[in-house]
């Protein structure tokens, strides 16, 4: 029989159709991803050309920073630290298979895209260390495990939706300007291990709900404005190994529940307002590596229970109100490296074995009430580089063992009761850059030993009893601050001090130094402060001191210096404080900025003269010379002018002169009296009024201002000076002064009066500024130094006094 079955479809054909369909879908997806990537690239500025191979000549899976899955779909964009800028396109968050986006450590800016949390496949997002601004967008990516937006400029509040990121293990929003409170919804992140909100502007209390986040290993909420107490619920986070709540406004006591955190290695609560004793439970945290409770208001004693912290490397309890003795147990901690207990109220002696059984590198016990001797074994580890014990009551000699501590870099033992001489090798420590042993009872000579301290920048031996001469060198070319004051050093200041090219502060005051001030000191061009006061120095002030470019303070008081003060001393604007009192100086003060208004106490006890009223010095007297007649003429000229002013004032009042002009205007009544009929036709009252503008001001004294004017009709120039001294001279003595003619006398044009005052009008003669003239003029016993903006010349025609200022006008002739 024949078969009745119909034709069957070919399996190969079905397979081919399915392949073509799937391949078409794949190509379509790849094209979509390509377009998204190219759009993302176009939004970036890439100065280093890292994205130069992002083009269609190669498949995007081979592009820099791109990783694809086996199916050729983009899963990773890794472009950290590529110096890229611009605003990021949100399209990369629309890549259908994207899992990791890392654009950290670039220069990206602008607001975060609103759809930054669009992708449901995203597992890792790191945009840290950029310049993003604006708020954190709302949204949720349930599968996201890492979210790092730290170190940007994000603002606003933390979104409440943060609690819907169920899978988050790492959350870092630190280093922004986020405000508001920490949302309690954060407690929904049950898988969170690292929680960082540090360095923001967060306020309010730490949510007690944090105690529900049992997976937490690190909490960093420091550098905010959080307040209230530390929640006791934090003690339930038994997996926690790092707790940092520093630089907030937390109050109350440290919860004893923190003793339950048996895995805790780092506990940082410094810079808050915590009170009470340190809970004894804290000393049961045997895994602690670093404990910092400094800058609070903690009280009580440091218990010997601290012996349990065998892993402790760093202990900071400074700036509290702790009392009692330093526990001997600290000497037994084998890994202790840094011990800082300064600024407390600790008493008793420093444990004798401190440093012998540990790797001590930093020891700061300053500003307490410690007594006794400095232990010999502090540098037993050979690694101690910072030894700070100042402001205690320590006594005895400096341990000889410290001379062998070649690791020392910073030593501060000042303000104690240490005695004896410096150990023989103490001045040969190669790494010490800061050495302060001032305000002790140390003695002996320092110039007989060799100084080999090549790193030394600051040295203070002040307020001791050292004697003998000063060493030529301290073995360092880097010395910046040298203070040897308040000792009994004698002899001369070494010339070699001038080789200290980096020296900025030099204090040799209150010693017995003698001889002259070395001229070589002026070679120290970085010197800002020099104090050589209260010694027995003689000779003159080196003229080269005038050339020191940054010298700001100079104290040479209470010595035996003599001669004249260098005329240019203080010409550098940097010199603002000078004291040369109680020496044997004579002559006038320099007319430089440092001496213009110097205090009387800074120049007293000499034979000086001149200066401003504040100096308290008498005016300088000049010897008679061939120009003496000239000074007399100046005096007479001043009297003549005052008389003339008085006469004119009375004359205007009486309206007895035919050249009197009167004008009524908006400023009131103006009266103008001319002594010369020719001038009266040239200068009008309108010219007088126009000249009294600020741009025409020549000078301003305590009793009046001077203006330069010009006639509108024929450009005649004149000077208008306001005066109030018009009633002191009888008018009968000046009747003919308006007609006075002499080549060395300025011509007086007339007088003018209004409601604004009385003015003298006289001719204008151009001359040099007073600052260009070295002349000094006298009238009687009063020396007048003219202001620098006055016009003058070495040839005086008429001197018009106005308190401490004067005018000088010249004929143009040059007399020697």
PDB file of C-alpha atoms in Angstrom, residues 468-744:
ATOM      1  CA  UNK A 468      80.150  82.658  77.821  1.00  0.00           C
ATOM      2  CA  UNK A 469      80.319  83.596  74.190  1.00  0.00           C
ATOM      3  CA  UNK A 470      77.984  82.710  71.363  1.00  0.00           C
ATOM      4  CA  UNK A 471      79.001  79.921  68.983  1.00  0.00           C
ATOM      5  CA  UNK A 472      79.850  80.952  65.420  1.00  0.00           C
ATOM      6  CA  UNK A 473      77.526  78.297  64.022  1.00  0.00           C
ATOM      7  CA  UNK A 474      74.893  75.804  65.057  1.00  0.00           C
ATOM      8  CA  UNK A 475      75.767  73.421  62.281  1.00  0.00           C
ATOM      9  CA  UNK A 476      72.709  74.298  60.200  1.00  0.00           C
ATOM     10  CA  UNK A 477      72.135  76.386  57.099  1.00  0.00           C
ATOM     11  CA  UNK A 478      68.376  76.123  57.603  1.00  0.00           C
ATOM     12  CA  UNK A 479      68.000  78.071  60.861  1.00  0.00           C
ATOM     13  CA  UNK A 480      64.894  80.283  60.738  1.00  0.00           C
ATOM     14  CA  UNK A 481      64.293  81.203  64.377  1.00  0.00           C
ATOM     15  CA  UNK A 482      67.078  81.777  66.922  1.00  0.00           C
ATOM     16  CA  UNK A 483      66.157  82.839  70.454  1.00  0.00           C
ATOM     17  CA  UNK A 484      69.018  83.091  72.977  1.00  0.00           C
ATOM     18  CA  UNK A 485      67.446  85.842  75.080  1.00  0.00           C
ATOM     19  CA  UNK A 486      67.364  86.131  78.902  1.00  0.00           C
ATOM     20  CA  UNK A 487      70.716  84.461  79.567  1.00  0.00           C
ATOM     21  CA  UNK A 488      74.184  85.685  80.544  1.00  0.00           C
ATOM     22  CA  UNK A 489      75.923  85.467  77.186  1.00  0.00           C
ATOM     23  CA  UNK A 490      78.794  87.895  76.757  1.00  0.00           C
ATOM     24  CA  UNK A 491      81.239  88.983  74.104  1.00  0.00           C
ATOM     25  CA  UNK A 492      80.484  90.059  70.573  1.00  0.00           C
ATOM     26  CA  UNK A 493      77.744  88.935  68.210  1.00  0.00           C
ATOM     27  CA  UNK A 494      79.535  86.630  65.750  1.00  0.00           C
ATOM     28  CA  UNK A 495      79.923  87.993  62.233  1.00  0.00           C
ATOM     29  CA  UNK A 496      79.065  84.532  60.930  1.00  0.00           C
ATOM     30  CA  UNK A 497      75.464  85.016  61.991  1.00  0.00           C
ATOM     31  CA  UNK A 498      75.230  86.924  58.731  1.00  0.00           C
ATOM     32  CA  UNK A 499      75.538  83.615  56.900  1.00  0.00           C
ATOM     33  CA  UNK A 500      72.199  82.410  58.264  1.00  0.00           C
ATOM     34  CA  UNK A 501      70.453  83.157  54.998  1.00  0.00           C
ATOM     35  CA  UNK A 502      67.093  81.670  56.081  1.00  0.00           C
ATOM     36  CA  UNK A 503      66.967  83.424  59.457  1.00  0.00           C
ATOM     37  CA  UNK A 504      63.644  85.200  60.019  1.00  0.00           C
ATOM     38  CA  UNK A 505      63.673  85.880  63.783  1.00  0.00           C
ATOM     39  CA  UNK A 506      66.694  86.743  65.929  1.00  0.00           C
ATOM     40  CA  UNK A 507      66.364  87.447  69.657  1.00  0.00           C
ATOM     41  CA  UNK A 508      69.528  88.065  71.676  1.00  0.00           C
ATOM     42  CA  UNK A 509      67.952  90.431  74.198  1.00  0.00           C
ATOM     43  CA  UNK A 510      68.691  90.587  77.942  1.00  0.00           C
ATOM     44  CA  UNK A 511      72.239  89.288  77.863  1.00  0.00           C
ATOM     45  CA  UNK A 512      75.653  90.919  78.389  1.00  0.00           C
ATOM     46  CA  UNK A 513      76.718  91.137  74.764  1.00  0.00           C
ATOM     47  CA  UNK A 514      79.165  93.885  73.859  1.00  0.00           C
ATOM     48  CA  UNK A 515      80.958  95.294  70.836  1.00  0.00           C
ATOM     49  CA  UNK A 516      79.380  96.594  67.676  1.00  0.00           C
ATOM     50  CA  UNK A 517      76.407  95.219  65.779  1.00  0.00           C
ATOM     51  CA  UNK A 518      77.857  93.209  62.880  1.00  0.00           C
ATOM     52  CA  UNK A 519      77.214  94.827  59.551  1.00  0.00           C
ATOM     53  CA  UNK A 520      76.978  91.281  58.147  1.00  0.00           C
ATOM     54  CA  UNK A 521      73.605  90.810  59.826  1.00  0.00           C
ATOM     55  CA  UNK A 522      72.078  92.794  56.982  1.00  0.00           C
ATOM     56  CA  UNK A 523      72.967  89.855  54.711  1.00  0.00           C
ATOM     57  CA  UNK A 524      70.131  87.929  56.351  1.00  0.00           C
ATOM     58  CA  UNK A 525      67.596  89.169  53.835  1.00  0.00           C
ATOM     59  CA  UNK A 526      64.737  87.133  55.309  1.00  0.00           C
ATOM     60  CA  UNK A 527      65.026  88.683  58.778  1.00  0.00           C
ATOM     61  CA  UNK A 528      61.653  89.946  59.952  1.00  0.00           C
ATOM     62  CA  UNK A 529      62.308  90.505  63.656  1.00  0.00           C
ATOM     63  CA  UNK A 530      65.573  91.539  65.376  1.00  0.00           C
ATOM     64  CA  UNK A 531      65.721  92.065  69.148  1.00  0.00           C
ATOM     65  CA  UNK A 532      69.130  93.031  70.563  1.00  0.00           C
ATOM     66  CA  UNK A 533      67.770  95.037  73.489  1.00  0.00           C
ATOM     67  CA  UNK A 534      69.168  95.167  77.026  1.00  0.00           C
ATOM     68  CA  UNK A 535      72.780  94.341  76.265  1.00  0.00           C
ATOM     69  CA  UNK A 536      75.990  96.413  76.262  1.00  0.00           C
ATOM     70  CA  UNK A 537      76.319  96.913  72.524  1.00  0.00           C
ATOM     71  CA  UNK A 538      78.200 100.004  71.348  1.00  0.00           C
ATOM     72  CA  UNK A 539      78.959 101.798  68.114  1.00  0.00           C
ATOM     73  CA  UNK A 540      76.462 102.852  65.495  1.00  0.00           C
ATOM     74  CA  UNK A 541      73.490 101.211  63.848  1.00  0.00           C
ATOM     75  CA  UNK A 542      74.852  99.690  60.629  1.00  0.00           C
ATOM     76  CA  UNK A 543      73.672 101.799  57.708  1.00  0.00           C
ATOM     77  CA  UNK A 544      73.082  98.558  55.793  1.00  0.00           C
ATOM     78  CA  UNK A 545      70.094  97.834  58.071  1.00  0.00           C
ATOM     79  CA  UNK A 546      68.241 100.339  55.896  1.00  0.00           C
ATOM     80  CA  UNK A 547      68.454  97.891  52.992  1.00  0.00           C
ATOM     81  CA  UNK A 548      66.949  94.864  54.744  1.00  0.00           C
ATOM     82  CA  UNK A 549      63.904  94.112  52.557  1.00  0.00           C
ATOM     83  CA  UNK A 550      61.472  92.480  55.008  1.00  0.00           C
ATOM     84  CA  UNK A 551      62.641  93.750  58.396  1.00  0.00           C
ATOM     85  CA  UNK A 552      59.479  94.552  60.330  1.00  0.00           C
ATOM     86  CA  UNK A 553      60.563  94.822  63.996  1.00  0.00           C
ATOM     87  CA  UNK A 554      63.830  96.235  65.319  1.00  0.00           C
ATOM     88  CA  UNK A 555      64.538  96.607  69.047  1.00  0.00           C
ATOM     89  CA  UNK A 556      67.931  98.068  70.000  1.00  0.00           C
ATOM     90  CA  UNK A 557      66.828  99.659  73.261  1.00  0.00           C
ATOM     91  CA  UNK A 558      68.846  99.752  76.491  1.00  0.00           C
ATOM     92  CA  UNK A 559      72.318  99.491  74.991  1.00  0.00           C
ATOM     93  CA  UNK A 560      75.260 101.883  74.632  1.00  0.00           C
ATOM     94  CA  UNK A 561      74.836 102.647  70.958  1.00  0.00           C
ATOM     95  CA  UNK A 562      75.759 106.117  69.730  1.00  0.00           C
ATOM     96  CA  UNK A 563      75.990 108.316  66.665  1.00  0.00           C
ATOM     97  CA  UNK A 564      73.111 109.338  64.446  1.00  0.00           C
ATOM     98  CA  UNK A 565      70.268 107.086  63.386  1.00  0.00           C
ATOM     99  CA  UNK A 566      70.842 106.194  59.700  1.00  0.00           C
ATOM    100  CA  UNK A 567      68.822 108.617  57.611  1.00  0.00           C
ATOM    101  CA  UNK A 568      67.361 105.860  55.452  1.00  0.00           C
ATOM    102  CA  UNK A 569      66.453 103.468  58.268  1.00  0.00           C
ATOM    103  CA  UNK A 570      62.814 102.593  57.754  1.00  0.00           C
ATOM    104  CA  UNK A 571      62.696 103.524  54.093  1.00  0.00           C
ATOM    105  CA  UNK A 572      61.469  99.978  53.480  1.00  0.00           C
ATOM    106  CA  UNK A 573      57.750  99.909  54.176  1.00  0.00           C
ATOM    107  CA  UNK A 574      58.090  96.593  55.998  1.00  0.00           C
ATOM    108  CA  UNK A 575      59.663  98.247  59.079  1.00  0.00           C
ATOM    109  CA  UNK A 576      56.716  99.139  61.295  1.00  0.00           C
ATOM    110  CA  UNK A 577      58.057  98.831  64.842  1.00  0.00           C
ATOM    111  CA  UNK A 578      61.322 100.389  66.067  1.00  0.00           C
ATOM    112  CA  UNK A 579      62.679 100.884  69.580  1.00  0.00           C
ATOM    113  CA  UNK A 580      65.994 102.724  70.005  1.00  0.00           C
ATOM    114  CA  UNK A 581      65.352 104.091  73.510  1.00  0.00           C
ATOM    115  CA  UNK A 582      67.982 104.435  76.235  1.00  0.00           C
ATOM    116  CA  UNK A 583      71.116 104.667  74.129  1.00  0.00           C
ATOM    117  CA  UNK A 584      73.391 107.612  73.259  1.00  0.00           C
ATOM    118  CA  UNK A 585      71.986 108.597  69.875  1.00  0.00           C
ATOM    119  CA  UNK A 586      71.975 112.242  68.823  1.00  0.00           C
ATOM    120  CA  UNK A 587      70.697 114.256  65.900  1.00  0.00           C
ATOM    121  CA  UNK A 588      67.346 114.155  64.196  1.00  0.00           C
ATOM    122  CA  UNK A 589      65.041 111.227  63.570  1.00  0.00           C
ATOM    123  CA  UNK A 590      64.884 109.863  60.023  1.00  0.00           C
ATOM    124  CA  UNK A 591      61.966 111.170  57.994  1.00  0.00           C
ATOM    125  CA  UNK A 592      60.957 107.632  57.014  1.00  0.00           C
ATOM    126  CA  UNK A 593      57.711 105.815  57.618  1.00  0.00           C
ATOM    127  CA  UNK A 594      58.899 103.915  60.688  1.00  0.00           C
ATOM    128  CA  UNK A 595      59.709 107.176  62.516  1.00  0.00           C
ATOM    129  CA  UNK A 596      56.905 109.456  61.319  1.00  0.00           C
ATOM    130  CA  UNK A 597      54.622 108.755  64.276  1.00  0.00           C
ATOM    131  CA  UNK A 598      56.934 106.815  66.572  1.00  0.00           C
ATOM    132  CA  UNK A 599      55.904 106.523  70.213  1.00  0.00           C
ATOM    133  CA  UNK A 600      57.830 108.610  72.726  1.00  0.00           C
ATOM    134  CA  UNK A 601      58.792 105.515  74.749  1.00  0.00           C
ATOM    135  CA  UNK A 602      60.642 104.126  71.719  1.00  0.00           C
ATOM    136  CA  UNK A 603      63.041 107.089  71.418  1.00  0.00           C
ATOM    137  CA  UNK A 604      63.388 108.354  74.980  1.00  0.00           C
ATOM    138  CA  UNK A 605      66.703 108.278  76.825  1.00  0.00           C
ATOM    139  CA  UNK A 606      68.761 109.701  73.944  1.00  0.00           C
ATOM    140  CA  UNK A 607      69.795 113.146  72.726  1.00  0.00           C
ATOM    141  CA  UNK A 608      67.495 113.126  69.724  1.00  0.00           C
ATOM    142  CA  UNK A 609      65.289 115.802  68.276  1.00  0.00           C
ATOM    143  CA  UNK A 610      62.540 116.226  65.728  1.00  0.00           C
ATOM    144  CA  UNK A 611      59.862 113.781  64.761  1.00  0.00           C
ATOM    145  CA  UNK A 612      56.116 114.027  65.057  1.00  0.00           C
ATOM    146  CA  UNK A 613      54.348 115.276  68.189  1.00  0.00           C
ATOM    147  CA  UNK A 614      53.974 111.653  69.322  1.00  0.00           C
ATOM    148  CA  UNK A 615      57.770 111.328  69.661  1.00  0.00           C
ATOM    149  CA  UNK A 616      57.866 113.804  72.549  1.00  0.00           C
ATOM    150  CA  UNK A 617      61.213 115.105  71.266  1.00  0.00           C
ATOM    151  CA  UNK A 618      62.192 118.771  71.050  1.00  0.00           C
ATOM    152  CA  UNK A 619      62.495 120.349  67.603  1.00  0.00           C
ATOM    153  CA  UNK A 620      65.890 120.159  65.995  1.00  0.00           C
ATOM    154  CA  UNK A 621      68.055 123.328  65.989  1.00  0.00           C
ATOM    155  CA  UNK A 622      70.232 124.259  63.031  1.00  0.00           C
ATOM    156  CA  UNK A 623      73.535 126.159  63.187  1.00  0.00           C
ATOM    157  CA  UNK A 624      73.567 129.697  61.718  1.00  0.00           C
ATOM    158  CA  UNK A 625      74.711 129.815  58.136  1.00  0.00           C
ATOM    159  CA  UNK A 626      74.870 132.300  55.225  1.00  0.00           C
ATOM    160  CA  UNK A 627      71.215 131.465  54.700  1.00  0.00           C
ATOM    161  CA  UNK A 628      70.262 132.610  58.172  1.00  0.00           C
ATOM    162  CA  UNK A 629      69.018 135.903  56.728  1.00  0.00           C
ATOM    163  CA  UNK A 630      66.849 133.805  54.465  1.00  0.00           C
ATOM    164  CA  UNK A 631      65.148 132.065  57.425  1.00  0.00           C
ATOM    165  CA  UNK A 632      64.574 135.428  59.106  1.00  0.00           C
ATOM    166  CA  UNK A 633      62.982 136.678  55.910  1.00  0.00           C
ATOM    167  CA  UNK A 634      60.691 133.651  55.983  1.00  0.00           C
ATOM    168  CA  UNK A 635      59.628 134.480  59.520  1.00  0.00           C
ATOM    169  CA  UNK A 636      58.950 138.073  58.642  1.00  0.00           C
ATOM    170  CA  UNK A 637      57.053 136.982  55.560  1.00  0.00           C
ATOM    171  CA  UNK A 638      54.740 134.870  57.701  1.00  0.00           C
ATOM    172  CA  UNK A 639      54.064 137.749  60.055  1.00  0.00           C
ATOM    173  CA  UNK A 640      53.481 140.046  57.144  1.00  0.00           C
ATOM    174  CA  UNK A 641      50.923 137.751  55.601  1.00  0.00           C
ATOM    175  CA  UNK A 642      49.020 137.246  58.859  1.00  0.00           C
ATOM    176  CA  UNK A 643      48.912 140.992  59.338  1.00  0.00           C
ATOM    177  CA  UNK A 644      47.723 141.455  55.810  1.00  0.00           C
ATOM    178  CA  UNK A 645      44.963 138.906  56.290  1.00  0.00           C
ATOM    179  CA  UNK A 646      43.793 140.662  59.434  1.00  0.00           C
ATOM    180  CA  UNK A 647      43.846 144.024  57.744  1.00  0.00           C
ATOM    181  CA  UNK A 648      41.928 142.784  54.748  1.00  0.00           C
ATOM    182  CA  UNK A 649      39.316 141.096  56.880  1.00  0.00           C
ATOM    183  CA  UNK A 650      38.607 144.296  58.764  1.00  0.00           C
ATOM    184  CA  UNK A 651      38.786 146.241  55.542  1.00  0.00           C
ATOM    185  CA  UNK A 652      36.134 144.109  53.894  1.00  0.00           C
ATOM    186  CA  UNK A 653      33.929 144.488  56.912  1.00  0.00           C
ATOM    187  CA  UNK A 654      34.128 148.250  56.704  1.00  0.00           C
ATOM    188  CA  UNK A 655      33.663 148.328  52.933  1.00  0.00           C
ATOM    189  CA  UNK A 656      36.237 151.112  52.762  1.00  0.00           C
ATOM    190  CA  UNK A 657      38.097 150.086  49.633  1.00  0.00           C
ATOM    191  CA  UNK A 658      37.148 151.126  46.137  1.00  0.00           C
ATOM    192  CA  UNK A 659      38.092 147.699  44.739  1.00  0.00           C
ATOM    193  CA  UNK A 660      35.501 145.844  46.806  1.00  0.00           C
ATOM    194  CA  UNK A 661      33.247 143.505  44.821  1.00  0.00           C
ATOM    195  CA  UNK A 662      30.058 141.930  46.138  1.00  0.00           C
ATOM    196  CA  UNK A 663      27.981 139.168  44.564  1.00  0.00           C
ATOM    197  CA  UNK A 664      24.787 137.464  45.709  1.00  0.00           C
ATOM    198  CA  UNK A 665      24.270 133.847  44.589  1.00  0.00           C
ATOM    199  CA  UNK A 666      22.866 130.552  45.841  1.00  0.00           C
ATOM    200  CA  UNK A 667      25.821 130.197  48.247  1.00  0.00           C
ATOM    201  CA  UNK A 668      25.035 133.530  49.909  1.00  0.00           C
ATOM    202  CA  UNK A 669      26.897 136.840  49.804  1.00  0.00           C
ATOM    203  CA  UNK A 670      30.495 136.940  48.515  1.00  0.00           C
ATOM    204  CA  UNK A 671      32.799 139.916  49.063  1.00  0.00           C
ATOM    205  CA  UNK A 672      36.124 140.232  47.228  1.00  0.00           C
ATOM    206  CA  UNK A 673      38.720 142.950  48.069  1.00  0.00           C
ATOM    207  CA  UNK A 674      41.585 143.469  45.558  1.00  0.00           C
ATOM    208  CA  UNK A 675      44.874 145.264  46.270  1.00  0.00           C
ATOM    209  CA  UNK A 676      45.662 145.522  42.575  1.00  0.00           C
ATOM    210  CA  UNK A 677      43.199 147.139  40.175  1.00  0.00           C
ATOM    211  CA  UNK A 678      44.644 145.234  37.216  1.00  0.00           C
ATOM    212  CA  UNK A 679      43.976 141.907  38.912  1.00  0.00           C
ATOM    213  CA  UNK A 680      40.481 142.969  39.911  1.00  0.00           C
ATOM    214  CA  UNK A 681      39.609 143.129  36.223  1.00  0.00           C
ATOM    215  CA  UNK A 682      40.947 139.609  35.625  1.00  0.00           C
ATOM    216  CA  UNK A 683      39.572 137.589  38.527  1.00  0.00           C
ATOM    217  CA  UNK A 684      35.871 137.446  39.175  1.00  0.00           C
ATOM    218  CA  UNK A 685      34.085 136.016  42.187  1.00  0.00           C
ATOM    219  CA  UNK A 686      32.791 133.261  39.891  1.00  0.00           C
ATOM    220  CA  UNK A 687      36.432 132.264  39.303  1.00  0.00           C
ATOM    221  CA  UNK A 688      36.883 132.026  43.087  1.00  0.00           C
ATOM    222  CA  UNK A 689      33.788 129.856  43.547  1.00  0.00           C
ATOM    223  CA  UNK A 690      34.679 127.533  40.634  1.00  0.00           C
ATOM    224  CA  UNK A 691      38.213 126.995  41.995  1.00  0.00           C
ATOM    225  CA  UNK A 692      36.895 125.530  45.256  1.00  0.00           C
ATOM    226  CA  UNK A 693      36.382 122.069  43.782  1.00  0.00           C
ATOM    227  CA  UNK A 694      38.015 118.877  44.988  1.00  0.00           C
ATOM    228  CA  UNK A 695      39.949 118.403  41.737  1.00  0.00           C
ATOM    229  CA  UNK A 696      41.607 121.811  42.300  1.00  0.00           C
ATOM    230  CA  UNK A 697      42.696 120.971  45.856  1.00  0.00           C
ATOM    231  CA  UNK A 698      46.437 121.481  46.426  1.00  0.00           C
ATOM    232  CA  UNK A 699      46.669 120.868  50.156  1.00  0.00           C
ATOM    233  CA  UNK A 700      44.584 120.538  53.273  1.00  0.00           C
ATOM    234  CA  UNK A 701      45.727 121.539  56.765  1.00  0.00           C
ATOM    235  CA  UNK A 702      44.034 121.585  60.148  1.00  0.00           C
ATOM    236  CA  UNK A 703      42.779 125.149  59.692  1.00  0.00           C
ATOM    237  CA  UNK A 704      42.094 125.364  56.025  1.00  0.00           C
ATOM    238  CA  UNK A 705      42.477 124.104  52.482  1.00  0.00           C
ATOM    239  CA  UNK A 706      44.282 125.512  49.440  1.00  0.00           C
ATOM    240  CA  UNK A 707      42.955 125.498  45.864  1.00  0.00           C
ATOM    241  CA  UNK A 708      44.476 126.370  42.505  1.00  0.00           C
ATOM    242  CA  UNK A 709      42.280 128.644  40.419  1.00  0.00           C
ATOM    243  CA  UNK A 710      42.291 130.225  36.960  1.00  0.00           C
ATOM    244  CA  UNK A 711      40.539 133.246  35.515  1.00  0.00           C
ATOM    245  CA  UNK A 712      38.019 132.467  32.779  1.00  0.00           C
ATOM    246  CA  UNK A 713      38.748 135.738  30.959  1.00  0.00           C
ATOM    247  CA  UNK A 714      42.549 135.709  30.602  1.00  0.00           C
ATOM    248  CA  UNK A 715      43.757 132.450  32.252  1.00  0.00           C
ATOM    249  CA  UNK A 716      45.408 134.264  35.163  1.00  0.00           C
ATOM    250  CA  UNK A 717      46.366 131.588  37.704  1.00  0.00           C
ATOM    251  CA  UNK A 718      46.027 132.128  41.436  1.00  0.00           C
ATOM    252  CA  UNK A 719      46.031 130.302  44.763  1.00  0.00           C
ATOM    253  CA  UNK A 720      43.032 130.442  47.090  1.00  0.00           C
ATOM    254  CA  UNK A 721      43.777 129.610  50.729  1.00  0.00           C
ATOM    255  CA  UNK A 722      41.218 129.475  53.487  1.00  0.00           C
ATOM    256  CA  UNK A 723      42.330 131.038  56.792  1.00  0.00           C
ATOM    257  CA  UNK A 724      40.755 131.713  60.169  1.00  0.00           C
ATOM    258  CA  UNK A 725      43.638 133.626  61.784  1.00  0.00           C
ATOM    259  CA  UNK A 726      42.517 137.158  60.902  1.00  0.00           C
ATOM    260  CA  UNK A 727      41.827 138.896  64.203  1.00  0.00           C
ATOM    261  CA  UNK A 728      45.211 138.580  65.897  1.00  0.00           C
ATOM    262  CA  UNK A 729      47.053 141.422  64.025  1.00  0.00           C
ATOM    263  CA  UNK A 730      45.946 145.105  64.133  1.00  0.00           C
ATOM    264  CA  UNK A 731      44.927 146.277  60.632  1.00  0.00           C
ATOM    265  CA  UNK A 732      46.959 149.466  60.943  1.00  0.00           C
ATOM    266  CA  UNK A 733      50.184 147.454  60.659  1.00  0.00           C
ATOM    267  CA  UNK A 734      49.375 146.021  57.209  1.00  0.00           C
ATOM    268  CA  UNK A 735      47.855 148.953  55.333  1.00  0.00           C
ATOM    269  CA  UNK A 736      50.431 148.995  52.556  1.00  0.00           C
ATOM    270  CA  UNK A 737      51.242 145.252  52.240  1.00  0.00           C
ATOM    271  CA  UNK A 738      49.097 144.828  49.164  1.00  0.00           C
ATOM    272  CA  UNK A 739      51.519 147.036  47.263  1.00  0.00           C
ATOM    273  CA  UNK A 740      54.622 145.140  48.377  1.00  0.00           C
ATOM    274  CA  UNK A 741      56.858 144.165  45.404  1.00  0.00           C
ATOM    275  CA  UNK A 742      59.962 141.961  45.723  1.00  0.00           C
ATOM    276  CA  UNK A 743      61.391 139.161  43.539  1.00  0.00           C
ATOM    277  CA  UNK A 744      61.391 136.761  46.541  1.00  0.00           C
TER     278      UNK A 744
END
